[in-house]
């Protein structure tokens, strides 16, 4: 595939002259898959996925318009290669599957925080994963799953900051690595001729995280600049290493009152490793702690049902979440310079509801409606300790970063014959997302008060008309963001980086399938 995506952000203040539509993107993608079945019981799958993407300026503007006040050229790149090997073997008692994958990724960007600094970053990453899963295949009342996973992630990044004329601090060369293992299993018992199922499971997780940095220069380092340990094996480079472990449970009770209905009640827990602060942040703010691990517990009751011979389907769920030490991003300003840091602490909890309904009054027409609401807010005031004292991060009752309270969607899909076995299809959809907090600015710049940055509520509409040939071909005329929504996601790091969504876009898409 090839995509040339036009931009919509103008940059009138560049020394080389004004640029129009500077946030364009050029992207090429290739995917290949090969499957083989050497025997009835043994299967092999190979695949590769390759992408190259180059973009100009970010899709951002201080006021949500289509003008960027940057005085420097900006860019971003995102290239990756993904390789995978899947093996499967079936016996009369169990099946065993192995999934092996490797990804190498290069990304980079150059951006201008006018009034602060210019920044360059280049990162090389690699991720290797291996997962082996055994599943029972018998017809008895007991079913089981047993598996293990290994993941090795490595990141090497180079970054620098300057005023455009002089460096603000030495360049950073940072290495991050994470080596994790997990062992998991589930056991299911079926009762009452398949009407009831009871499932219990456990997952053990261990993650060893290591970060080291080389920011040596001829300039003397400030006292206690880095809260790490000198590592002689790395020539005196600063490093920090931590290991996180957790065992998490899962339990589900399922009831099938009929072949077209399912009701369930579940309890589950999730875990995420902690995050070390960047060394430049620790050097500037020696008292700032790393983000601690967070744990999320979810209690859920849900139902799925099909009625009217399959013409009416619905899914619904009611849940309650208890989230301890949730991690989130915020911005700390020191000496009028912004530092992005990671925070954790307190707890977020509350109920939520999800609902999706689809109705087909006739074979050619489908109507759909979906919605979600949750009241996930901080249970108490959350503070963070820095060299400037206690900073008020999140007051009780506020929402976590990137968490909309309400979402809703509606769609209509209608198809009709056009003659000679051709078909026409009309699709219309609208999706609503309520406002979100995009970041917390906690600083000594004006006060120690945490200031939440909220984005705009957004409604995105889309329509398309497709002509489908009897075989192979289709052609589609589409329009995205028909209402020309100018929703804004505000950035606490710098107002110039408020993200603007793509304006109304028309297009034609041709497809050939073989």
CSV table of C-alpha atoms in Angstrom, one decimal:
chain,number,residue,atom,x,y,z
A,1,UNK,CA,0.0,0.0,0.0
A,2,UNK,CA,1.0,3.6,-0.5
A,3,UNK,CA,-0.6,6.7,1.1
A,4,UNK,CA,0.1,10.3,0.5
A,5,UNK,CA,-1.9,12.2,3.2
A,6,UNK,CA,-2.3,15.9,2.7
A,7,UNK,CA,-1.7,18.3,5.6
A,8,UNK,CA,-3.8,21.2,6.9
A,9,UNK,CA,-1.5,23.1,9.2
A,10,UNK,CA,0.3,26.2,7.8
A,11,UNK,CA,3.6,27.6,9.2
A,12,UNK,CA,3.9,31.3,8.2
A,13,UNK,CA,6.9,32.1,10.5
A,14,UNK,CA,9.7,29.9,9.1
A,15,UNK,CA,12.9,31.8,8.3
A,16,UNK,CA,13.0,30.0,4.9
A,17,UNK,CA,9.5,31.3,4.1
A,18,UNK,CA,6.0,30.3,4.9
A,19,UNK,CA,4.8,26.7,4.3
A,20,UNK,CA,1.3,25.5,3.7
A,21,UNK,CA,-0.2,22.2,4.7
A,22,UNK,CA,3.1,21.3,6.4
A,23,UNK,CA,1.8,18.3,8.5
A,24,UNK,CA,1.6,15.9,5.5
A,25,UNK,CA,2.5,12.2,5.7
A,26,UNK,CA,3.9,9.8,3.2
A,27,UNK,CA,3.5,6.1,4.1
A,28,UNK,CA,4.3,2.8,2.4
A,29,UNK,CA,3.2,-0.6,3.8
A,30,UNK,CA,3.8,-4.2,2.7
A,31,UNK,CA,2.4,-7.4,4.3
A,32,UNK,CA,3.0,-11.0,3.3
A,33,UNK,CA,1.6,-14.2,4.8
A,34,UNK,CA,2.4,-17.9,4.1
A,35,UNK,CA,0.4,-20.8,5.6
A,36,UNK,CA,1.2,-24.5,5.4
A,37,UNK,CA,-0.3,-27.7,6.7
A,38,UNK,CA,2.3,-30.5,6.5
A,39,UNK,CA,-0.1,-32.9,8.1
A,40,UNK,CA,-3.6,-33.0,9.4
A,41,UNK,CA,-2.4,-32.2,12.9
A,42,UNK,CA,0.5,-29.8,12.2
A,43,UNK,CA,0.2,-26.2,10.9
A,44,UNK,CA,2.8,-23.5,10.2
A,45,UNK,CA,2.3,-19.8,9.5
A,46,UNK,CA,4.8,-17.2,8.5
A,47,UNK,CA,4.2,-13.5,8.1
A,48,UNK,CA,6.0,-10.2,7.7
A,49,UNK,CA,4.8,-6.6,8.0
A,50,UNK,CA,6.9,-3.6,6.9
A,51,UNK,CA,6.1,0.1,7.1
A,52,UNK,CA,7.9,3.4,6.3
A,53,UNK,CA,6.3,6.7,7.3
A,54,UNK,CA,7.6,10.2,7.0
A,55,UNK,CA,5.6,13.2,8.3
A,56,UNK,CA,6.1,16.9,8.5
A,57,UNK,CA,5.0,19.2,11.3
A,58,UNK,CA,2.6,17.8,14.0
A,59,UNK,CA,-1.1,18.4,13.6
A,60,UNK,CA,-1.2,21.1,16.3
A,61,UNK,CA,-2.1,24.7,16.8
A,62,UNK,CA,-2.2,27.0,19.9
A,63,UNK,CA,-5.9,28.0,19.3
A,64,UNK,CA,-7.2,25.0,17.5
A,65,UNK,CA,-7.0,26.7,14.1
A,66,UNK,CA,-4.9,25.7,11.2
A,67,UNK,CA,-1.8,27.8,11.9
A,68,UNK,CA,1.4,26.7,13.6
A,69,UNK,CA,3.7,29.4,15.1
A,70,UNK,CA,6.9,27.4,14.9
A,71,UNK,CA,10.0,29.1,13.7
A,72,UNK,CA,11.8,25.9,12.8
A,73,UNK,CA,11.3,23.0,10.5
A,74,UNK,CA,9.8,19.9,12.2
A,75,UNK,CA,9.5,16.3,11.2
A,76,UNK,CA,8.8,12.8,12.4
A,77,UNK,CA,9.6,9.3,11.1
A,78,UNK,CA,8.2,5.9,12.1
A,79,UNK,CA,9.6,2.8,10.4
A,80,UNK,CA,9.1,-0.9,11.5
A,81,UNK,CA,9.6,-4.5,10.4
A,82,UNK,CA,7.6,-7.3,12.1
A,83,UNK,CA,8.3,-11.0,11.6
A,84,UNK,CA,6.2,-13.8,13.1
A,85,UNK,CA,6.1,-17.6,13.1
A,86,UNK,CA,3.1,-19.5,14.3
A,87,UNK,CA,3.2,-23.3,14.9
A,88,UNK,CA,0.2,-25.5,15.9
A,89,UNK,CA,-0.2,-29.2,16.7
A,90,UNK,CA,-3.4,-31.0,17.7
A,91,UNK,CA,-3.9,-34.2,19.5
A,92,UNK,CA,-6.9,-36.0,20.8
A,93,UNK,CA,-6.4,-34.6,24.3
A,94,UNK,CA,-4.9,-31.1,23.8
A,95,UNK,CA,-3.6,-28.6,21.3
A,96,UNK,CA,-0.4,-26.7,21.5
A,97,UNK,CA,0.4,-23.4,19.8
A,98,UNK,CA,3.6,-21.4,19.7
A,99,UNK,CA,3.7,-17.8,18.6
A,100,UNK,CA,7.1,-16.2,18.0
A,101,UNK,CA,7.5,-12.6,16.9
A,102,UNK,CA,10.3,-10.0,16.4
A,103,UNK,CA,9.9,-6.3,15.7
A,104,UNK,CA,12.6,-3.7,15.0
A,105,UNK,CA,11.5,-0.1,15.0
A,106,UNK,CA,13.1,3.2,14.2
A,107,UNK,CA,11.4,6.5,15.1
A,108,UNK,CA,12.5,10.1,15.3
A,109,UNK,CA,11.3,13.6,15.5
A,110,UNK,CA,12.4,17.2,15.6
A,111,UNK,CA,10.1,19.7,17.1
A,112,UNK,CA,10.2,23.4,18.1
A,113,UNK,CA,8.7,24.6,21.4
A,114,UNK,CA,8.9,28.2,20.5
A,115,UNK,CA,9.7,30.2,23.6
A,116,UNK,CA,11.3,27.2,25.2
A,117,UNK,CA,13.6,25.0,23.1
A,118,UNK,CA,14.1,22.9,20.1
A,119,UNK,CA,14.4,19.1,20.5
A,120,UNK,CA,15.7,16.2,18.4
A,121,UNK,CA,15.1,12.5,19.3
A,122,UNK,CA,16.0,9.3,17.6
A,123,UNK,CA,15.1,5.8,19.0
A,124,UNK,CA,16.0,2.3,17.9
A,125,UNK,CA,13.8,-0.4,19.4
A,126,UNK,CA,13.6,-4.2,19.2
A,127,UNK,CA,11.0,-6.5,20.8
A,128,UNK,CA,11.2,-10.3,20.9
A,129,UNK,CA,8.2,-12.3,22.2
A,130,UNK,CA,7.6,-16.0,22.6
A,131,UNK,CA,4.3,-17.5,23.8
A,132,UNK,CA,3.3,-21.2,24.2
A,133,UNK,CA,-0.3,-22.2,25.0
A,134,UNK,CA,-1.8,-25.6,25.6
A,135,UNK,CA,-5.6,-26.0,25.4
A,136,UNK,CA,-7.7,-29.1,26.2
A,137,UNK,CA,-9.7,-30.5,23.3
A,138,UNK,CA,-11.8,-33.2,24.9
A,139,UNK,CA,-15.6,-33.2,25.2
A,140,UNK,CA,-15.9,-33.7,28.9
A,141,UNK,CA,-17.1,-31.3,31.6
A,142,UNK,CA,-13.5,-30.0,32.3
A,143,UNK,CA,-11.6,-27.6,30.1
A,144,UNK,CA,-8.2,-26.1,30.8
A,145,UNK,CA,-5.6,-23.7,29.4
A,146,UNK,CA,-1.9,-23.5,30.4
A,147,UNK,CA,0.6,-21.1,28.9
A,148,UNK,CA,3.8,-19.1,29.3
A,149,UNK,CA,5.2,-16.0,27.8
A,150,UNK,CA,8.7,-14.3,27.4
A,151,UNK,CA,9.3,-10.8,26.2
A,152,UNK,CA,12.6,-8.9,25.7
A,153,UNK,CA,12.3,-5.2,24.8
A,154,UNK,CA,15.3,-3.0,24.1
A,155,UNK,CA,15.3,0.8,23.4
A,156,UNK,CA,18.2,3.0,22.6
A,157,UNK,CA,17.4,6.7,22.2
A,158,UNK,CA,19.4,9.9,21.5
A,159,UNK,CA,17.9,13.2,22.4
A,160,UNK,CA,19.1,16.8,22.6
A,161,UNK,CA,17.6,20.2,23.5
A,162,UNK,CA,18.7,23.6,22.5
A,163,UNK,CA,17.4,27.1,22.1
A,164,UNK,CA,18.2,26.8,18.4
A,165,UNK,CA,21.6,28.5,19.0
A,166,UNK,CA,23.0,27.0,22.2
A,167,UNK,CA,22.5,23.6,24.0
A,168,UNK,CA,20.4,23.7,27.1
A,169,UNK,CA,22.0,20.5,28.5
A,170,UNK,CA,24.3,17.7,27.3
A,171,UNK,CA,22.8,15.3,24.7
A,172,UNK,CA,21.2,12.2,26.3
A,173,UNK,CA,22.0,8.6,25.2
A,174,UNK,CA,19.5,6.4,27.1
A,175,UNK,CA,19.1,2.6,27.0
A,176,UNK,CA,15.9,1.0,28.4
A,177,UNK,CA,15.4,-2.7,28.6
A,178,UNK,CA,12.6,-4.9,30.0
A,179,UNK,CA,12.8,-8.6,30.3
A,180,UNK,CA,9.6,-10.2,31.4
A,181,UNK,CA,8.1,-13.6,31.9
A,182,UNK,CA,4.5,-14.8,32.6
A,183,UNK,CA,3.0,-18.1,33.5
A,184,UNK,CA,-0.8,-18.5,33.4
A,185,UNK,CA,-3.5,-21.1,33.5
A,186,UNK,CA,-7.3,-21.4,33.6
A,187,UNK,CA,-9.6,-24.3,34.6
A,188,UNK,CA,-13.3,-24.4,33.5
A,189,UNK,CA,-16.0,-26.8,34.8
A,190,UNK,CA,-19.3,-27.1,32.8
A,191,UNK,CA,-22.5,-27.9,34.6
A,192,UNK,CA,-26.2,-28.7,33.8
A,193,UNK,CA,-25.7,-29.9,30.2
A,194,UNK,CA,-23.7,-26.9,29.3
A,195,UNK,CA,-25.9,-24.2,30.7
A,196,UNK,CA,-23.4,-23.1,33.4
A,197,UNK,CA,-19.7,-22.6,33.2
A,198,UNK,CA,-17.3,-21.7,36.1
A,199,UNK,CA,-13.8,-20.6,35.2
A,200,UNK,CA,-10.9,-19.7,37.5
A,201,UNK,CA,-7.4,-18.6,36.5
A,202,UNK,CA,-4.1,-17.2,37.8
A,203,UNK,CA,-1.3,-15.3,36.1
A,204,UNK,CA,2.2,-14.8,37.5
A,205,UNK,CA,4.2,-11.9,36.0
A,206,UNK,CA,7.8,-10.9,36.5
A,207,UNK,CA,9.4,-7.9,34.8
A,208,UNK,CA,13.1,-6.8,35.2
A,209,UNK,CA,13.5,-3.2,34.1
A,210,UNK,CA,16.9,-1.6,33.6
A,211,UNK,CA,17.8,2.0,32.5
A,212,UNK,CA,21.2,3.5,31.9
A,213,UNK,CA,22.2,6.9,30.5
A,214,UNK,CA,25.3,8.5,29.1
A,215,UNK,CA,25.0,12.3,29.4
A,216,UNK,CA,28.7,13.0,30.1
A,217,UNK,CA,30.1,16.3,29.0
A,218,UNK,CA,32.9,18.7,29.8
A,219,UNK,CA,30.5,20.6,32.0
A,220,UNK,CA,30.5,19.6,35.7
A,221,UNK,CA,27.4,17.7,36.9
A,222,UNK,CA,25.3,19.3,39.6
A,223,UNK,CA,25.5,17.5,43.0
A,224,UNK,CA,23.3,14.4,43.2
A,225,UNK,CA,22.4,15.0,39.5
A,226,UNK,CA,21.2,11.5,38.9
A,227,UNK,CA,19.4,9.3,41.5
A,228,UNK,CA,21.0,6.1,40.1
A,229,UNK,CA,24.1,4.0,40.8
A,230,UNK,CA,27.4,4.3,39.0
A,231,UNK,CA,28.0,1.1,37.0
A,232,UNK,CA,31.7,0.3,36.6
A,233,UNK,CA,30.9,-2.2,33.9
A,234,UNK,CA,29.5,0.7,31.8
A,235,UNK,CA,32.5,3.0,32.3
A,236,UNK,CA,30.9,5.0,35.1
A,237,UNK,CA,27.6,5.5,33.4
A,238,UNK,CA,24.5,6.0,35.6
A,239,UNK,CA,22.1,3.2,35.8
A,240,UNK,CA,19.1,2.0,37.8
A,241,UNK,CA,17.5,-1.5,37.9
A,242,UNK,CA,14.2,-2.7,39.3
A,243,UNK,CA,12.2,-6.0,39.3
A,244,UNK,CA,8.4,-6.1,39.5
A,245,UNK,CA,6.4,-9.2,40.2
A,246,UNK,CA,2.6,-9.8,40.7
A,247,UNK,CA,0.2,-12.7,40.7
A,248,UNK,CA,-3.3,-11.7,39.4
A,249,UNK,CA,-6.5,-13.8,39.5
A,250,UNK,CA,-9.6,-14.1,37.3
A,251,UNK,CA,-12.9,-15.8,37.9
A,252,UNK,CA,-16.0,-16.0,35.6
A,253,UNK,CA,-19.4,-17.5,36.0
A,254,UNK,CA,-21.4,-18.0,32.8
A,255,UNK,CA,-25.0,-18.9,32.2
A,256,UNK,CA,-26.5,-19.9,28.8
A,257,UNK,CA,-30.3,-19.8,29.4
A,258,UNK,CA,-30.8,-20.5,25.7
A,259,UNK,CA,-28.6,-21.0,22.6
A,260,UNK,CA,-29.1,-17.3,21.7
A,261,UNK,CA,-28.4,-15.8,25.2
A,262,UNK,CA,-25.4,-15.6,27.5
A,263,UNK,CA,-25.1,-13.9,30.9
A,264,UNK,CA,-21.9,-13.7,32.9
A,265,UNK,CA,-20.3,-12.3,36.1
A,266,UNK,CA,-16.6,-11.8,36.3
A,267,UNK,CA,-13.8,-10.7,38.6
A,268,UNK,CA,-10.4,-9.9,37.2
A,269,UNK,CA,-7.2,-8.0,38.1
A,270,UNK,CA,-4.5,-6.4,36.0
A,271,UNK,CA,-1.0,-5.2,36.8
A,272,UNK,CA,1.5,-2.8,35.2
A,273,UNK,CA,5.2,-2.3,36.0
A,274,UNK,CA,6.5,0.9,37.4
A,275,UNK,CA,8.3,3.6,35.3
A,276,UNK,CA,11.6,5.2,36.1
A,277,UNK,CA,11.8,8.9,35.4
A,278,UNK,CA,14.1,10.2,32.7
A,279,UNK,CA,17.6,11.0,34.0
A,280,UNK,CA,17.3,14.6,32.9
A,281,UNK,CA,14.1,14.9,35.0
A,282,UNK,CA,15.8,13.4,38.1
A,283,UNK,CA,18.8,15.7,37.6
A,284,UNK,CA,16.6,18.8,37.5
A,285,UNK,CA,14.2,17.5,40.2
A,286,UNK,CA,16.2,15.2,42.6
A,287,UNK,CA,13.2,14.6,44.8
A,288,UNK,CA,10.8,13.4,42.1
A,289,UNK,CA,10.0,9.7,42.7
A,290,UNK,CA,9.5,7.0,39.9
A,291,UNK,CA,5.9,6.1,39.0
A,292,UNK,CA,4.9,3.1,41.1
A,293,UNK,CA,3.3,-0.1,39.7
A,294,UNK,CA,-0.5,0.2,39.4
A,295,UNK,CA,-3.1,-2.5,39.9
A,296,UNK,CA,-6.6,-2.5,38.5
A,297,UNK,CA,-9.5,-4.7,39.8
A,298,UNK,CA,-12.6,-5.0,37.7
A,299,UNK,CA,-16.0,-6.4,38.8
A,300,UNK,CA,-18.4,-6.9,35.8
A,301,UNK,CA,-21.9,-8.3,35.0
A,302,UNK,CA,-22.9,-8.6,31.3
A,303,UNK,CA,-25.2,-10.1,28.8
A,304,UNK,CA,-25.3,-11.0,25.1
A,305,UNK,CA,-28.5,-12.0,23.3
A,306,UNK,CA,-29.9,-12.5,19.8
A,307,UNK,CA,-33.7,-12.1,19.2
A,308,UNK,CA,-36.2,-12.1,16.4
A,309,UNK,CA,-34.3,-14.8,14.5
A,310,UNK,CA,-31.1,-13.0,14.7
A,311,UNK,CA,-32.4,-9.6,13.5
A,312,UNK,CA,-31.9,-8.0,16.9
A,313,UNK,CA,-28.7,-8.4,18.9
A,314,UNK,CA,-27.5,-6.6,21.9
A,315,UNK,CA,-24.5,-6.6,24.3
A,316,UNK,CA,-24.4,-4.9,27.7
A,317,UNK,CA,-22.1,-4.7,30.7
A,318,UNK,CA,-22.2,-3.0,34.0
A,319,UNK,CA,-18.9,-2.8,35.9
A,320,UNK,CA,-17.0,-1.3,38.8
A,321,UNK,CA,-13.3,-0.5,38.7
A,322,UNK,CA,-10.9,-0.1,41.6
A,323,UNK,CA,-7.6,1.3,40.3
A,324,UNK,CA,-4.7,1.6,42.8
A,325,UNK,CA,-1.8,4.0,42.2
A,326,UNK,CA,-2.8,4.9,38.6
A,327,UNK,CA,0.0,6.1,36.4
A,328,UNK,CA,-0.4,9.3,34.4
A,329,UNK,CA,1.6,12.0,32.6
A,330,UNK,CA,2.0,15.5,33.8
A,331,UNK,CA,4.3,18.5,33.1
A,332,UNK,CA,6.6,20.1,35.7
A,333,UNK,CA,7.9,23.6,34.9
A,334,UNK,CA,11.3,24.5,36.3
A,335,UNK,CA,13.1,27.8,35.4
A,336,UNK,CA,10.4,28.2,32.7
A,337,UNK,CA,11.3,24.9,31.1
A,338,UNK,CA,8.8,22.1,30.8
A,339,UNK,CA,9.7,18.6,31.9
A,340,UNK,CA,7.3,15.7,31.1
A,341,UNK,CA,7.2,13.3,34.1
A,342,UNK,CA,5.3,10.2,35.2
A,343,UNK,CA,3.1,10.2,38.3
A,344,UNK,CA,1.3,7.6,40.3
A,345,UNK,CA,-0.6,7.6,43.6
A,346,UNK,CA,-4.0,7.6,45.1
A,347,UNK,CA,-6.8,5.5,43.7
A,348,UNK,CA,-9.4,5.9,41.0
A,349,UNK,CA,-12.7,4.0,41.3
A,350,UNK,CA,-16.3,4.1,40.0
A,351,UNK,CA,-19.0,2.4,38.1
A,352,UNK,CA,-19.5,2.2,34.3
A,353,UNK,CA,-22.0,0.9,31.7
A,354,UNK,CA,-21.5,-0.2,28.1
A,355,UNK,CA,-24.3,-1.0,25.6
A,356,UNK,CA,-24.4,-2.0,21.9
A,357,UNK,CA,-27.5,-2.8,19.9
A,358,UNK,CA,-27.9,-3.8,16.2
A,359,UNK,CA,-31.3,-4.2,14.4
A,360,UNK,CA,-31.9,-5.5,10.9
A,361,UNK,CA,-35.6,-4.9,10.0
A,362,UNK,CA,-35.0,-6.3,6.5
A,363,UNK,CA,-32.0,-8.1,5.0
A,364,UNK,CA,-30.6,-5.0,3.3
A,365,UNK,CA,-30.7,-2.7,6.3
A,366,UNK,CA,-28.8,-2.6,9.6
A,367,UNK,CA,-29.2,0.0,12.3
A,368,UNK,CA,-26.8,0.3,15.2
A,369,UNK,CA,-26.4,2.2,18.4
A,370,UNK,CA,-23.7,2.0,21.1
A,371,UNK,CA,-22.8,4.0,24.2
A,372,UNK,CA,-20.7,4.0,27.3
A,373,UNK,CA,-20.5,6.0,30.5
A,374,UNK,CA,-18.3,5.7,33.5
A,375,UNK,CA,-17.6,7.7,36.7
A,376,UNK,CA,-13.9,6.8,37.2
A,377,UNK,CA,-12.6,9.6,39.4
A,378,UNK,CA,-9.9,10.1,42.1
A,379,UNK,CA,-11.1,8.9,45.6
A,380,UNK,CA,-8.9,11.5,47.4
A,381,UNK,CA,-6.6,14.4,46.8
A,382,UNK,CA,-3.3,13.3,45.2
A,383,UNK,CA,0.0,14.9,46.0
A,384,UNK,CA,3.5,14.6,44.7
A,385,UNK,CA,6.8,15.4,46.4
A,386,UNK,CA,9.4,17.5,44.6
A,387,UNK,CA,12.3,19.7,45.7
A,388,UNK,CA,9.8,22.6,45.8
A,389,UNK,CA,7.7,20.8,48.4
A,390,UNK,CA,4.4,19.0,48.0
A,391,UNK,CA,2.6,19.6,44.7
A,392,UNK,CA,-1.1,19.2,44.4
A,393,UNK,CA,-1.6,16.9,41.4
A,394,UNK,CA,-5.2,15.7,41.2
A,395,UNK,CA,-8.0,16.9,43.5
A,396,UNK,CA,-10.6,14.4,44.7
A,397,UNK,CA,-13.4,13.9,42.1
A,398,UNK,CA,-11.3,14.7,39.0
A,399,UNK,CA,-10.8,12.2,36.2
A,400,UNK,CA,-7.6,10.5,35.1
A,401,UNK,CA,-5.7,11.7,32.0
A,402,UNK,CA,-7.2,10.5,28.7
A,403,UNK,CA,-10.4,9.2,30.2
A,404,UNK,CA,-13.7,10.4,28.6
A,405,UNK,CA,-16.8,10.1,30.7
A,406,UNK,CA,-19.2,9.4,27.9
A,407,UNK,CA,-19.0,7.9,24.4
A,408,UNK,CA,-21.8,7.2,21.9
A,409,UNK,CA,-22.1,6.0,18.4
A,410,UNK,CA,-24.8,5.4,15.8
A,411,UNK,CA,-24.6,3.8,12.3
A,412,UNK,CA,-26.8,2.9,9.3
A,413,UNK,CA,-25.8,0.4,6.6
A,414,UNK,CA,-28.1,-0.1,3.6
A,415,UNK,CA,-27.4,-2.3,0.5
A,416,UNK,CA,-29.3,-2.7,-2.7
A,417,UNK,CA,-28.8,-4.5,-6.0
A,418,UNK,CA,-27.7,-2.4,-9.0
A,419,UNK,CA,-28.2,-4.9,-11.8
A,420,UNK,CA,-25.8,-7.5,-13.4
A,421,UNK,CA,-25.1,-8.8,-9.9
A,422,UNK,CA,-23.6,-5.5,-8.8
A,423,UNK,CA,-24.5,-4.1,-5.4
A,424,UNK,CA,-24.5,-0.6,-3.9
A,425,UNK,CA,-23.9,0.1,-0.2
A,426,UNK,CA,-24.6,3.3,1.7
A,427,UNK,CA,-23.0,3.6,5.2
A,428,UNK,CA,-23.4,6.6,7.6
A,429,UNK,CA,-22.0,6.9,11.1
A,430,UNK,CA,-21.5,9.4,13.9
A,431,UNK,CA,-19.4,9.0,17.0
A,432,UNK,CA,-19.3,11.2,20.1
A,433,UNK,CA,-16.6,11.5,22.7
A,434,UNK,CA,-16.9,13.8,25.8
A,435,UNK,CA,-14.1,16.1,26.9
A,436,UNK,CA,-10.9,14.5,28.3
A,437,UNK,CA,-8.1,15.7,30.5
A,438,UNK,CA,-5.0,15.5,28.4
A,439,UNK,CA,-2.4,16.4,31.0
A,440,UNK,CA,-1.7,17.9,34.4
A,441,UNK,CA,0.5,21.0,34.7
A,442,UNK,CA,2.0,21.0,38.2
A,443,UNK,CA,4.7,23.6,38.6
A,444,UNK,CA,6.3,26.3,40.6
A,445,UNK,CA,5.8,28.6,37.5
A,446,UNK,CA,2.7,30.2,38.9
A,447,UNK,CA,1.7,28.0,41.8
A,448,UNK,CA,2.0,24.5,43.1
A,449,UNK,CA,-1.6,23.8,42.1
A,450,UNK,CA,-2.2,21.0,39.6
A,451,UNK,CA,-3.9,22.4,36.6
A,452,UNK,CA,-5.8,19.9,34.4
A,453,UNK,CA,-5.8,20.6,30.7
A,454,UNK,CA,-9.1,19.6,29.1
A,455,UNK,CA,-9.8,18.8,25.5
A,456,UNK,CA,-13.1,19.6,23.6
A,457,UNK,CA,-16.0,17.2,23.2
A,458,UNK,CA,-16.0,15.8,19.7
A,459,UNK,CA,-18.6,14.4,17.3
A,460,UNK,CA,-17.1,12.8,14.1
A,461,UNK,CA,-19.4,11.9,11.2
A,462,UNK,CA,-18.6,9.8,8.2
A,463,UNK,CA,-20.6,8.7,5.1
A,464,UNK,CA,-19.7,6.4,2.2
A,465,UNK,CA,-21.2,4.9,-1.0
A,466,UNK,CA,-19.7,1.7,-2.3
A,467,UNK,CA,-20.2,-0.2,-5.6
A,468,UNK,CA,-19.4,-3.9,-5.2
A,469,UNK,CA,-18.7,-6.0,-8.3
A,470,UNK,CA,-19.7,-9.7,-8.5
A,471,UNK,CA,-16.0,-10.6,-8.0
A,472,UNK,CA,-12.8,-8.9,-7.0
A,473,UNK,CA,-13.6,-5.2,-7.4
A,474,UNK,CA,-15.1,-2.5,-5.3
A,475,UNK,CA,-15.1,1.3,-5.5
A,476,UNK,CA,-16.0,3.6,-2.7
A,477,UNK,CA,-16.7,7.4,-2.4
A,478,UNK,CA,-16.4,8.6,1.2
A,479,UNK,CA,-16.4,11.7,3.3
A,480,UNK,CA,-14.8,11.9,6.8
A,481,UNK,CA,-15.6,14.5,9.5
A,482,UNK,CA,-18.5,15.8,7.5
A,483,UNK,CA,-19.4,18.4,10.1
A,484,UNK,CA,-15.8,19.8,9.9
A,485,UNK,CA,-15.4,19.3,13.7
A,486,UNK,CA,-12.6,21.3,15.1
A,487,UNK,CA,-12.2,19.4,18.3
A,488,UNK,CA,-9.0,20.1,20.3
A,489,UNK,CA,-6.9,17.9,22.5
A,490,UNK,CA,-5.0,20.4,24.8
A,491,UNK,CA,-1.4,19.8,25.6
A,492,UNK,CA,-0.1,20.5,29.1
A,493,UNK,CA,3.5,20.4,27.9
A,494,UNK,CA,3.1,23.4,25.6
A,495,UNK,CA,0.0,25.1,24.3
A,496,UNK,CA,1.5,25.2,20.8
A,497,UNK,CA,1.1,21.4,20.7
A,498,UNK,CA,-2.7,21.4,21.1
A,499,UNK,CA,-3.7,18.6,18.7
A,500,UNK,CA,-6.2,19.5,15.9
A,501,UNK,CA,-8.2,16.7,14.3
A,502,UNK,CA,-8.2,16.3,10.5
A,503,UNK,CA,-10.8,18.6,8.9
A,504,UNK,CA,-13.5,17.5,6.4
A,505,UNK,CA,-11.9,15.0,3.9
A,506,UNK,CA,-13.3,13.6,0.7
A,507,UNK,CA,-11.8,10.6,-1.1
A,508,UNK,CA,-12.2,7.7,-3.5
A,509,UNK,CA,-11.0,4.2,-2.7
A,510,UNK,CA,-10.6,1.3,-5.1
A,511,UNK,CA,-10.0,-2.3,-4.0
A,512,UNK,CA,-9.1,-5.5,-5.8
A,513,UNK,CA,-9.3,-8.8,-4.0
A,514,UNK,CA,-8.1,-12.1,-5.3
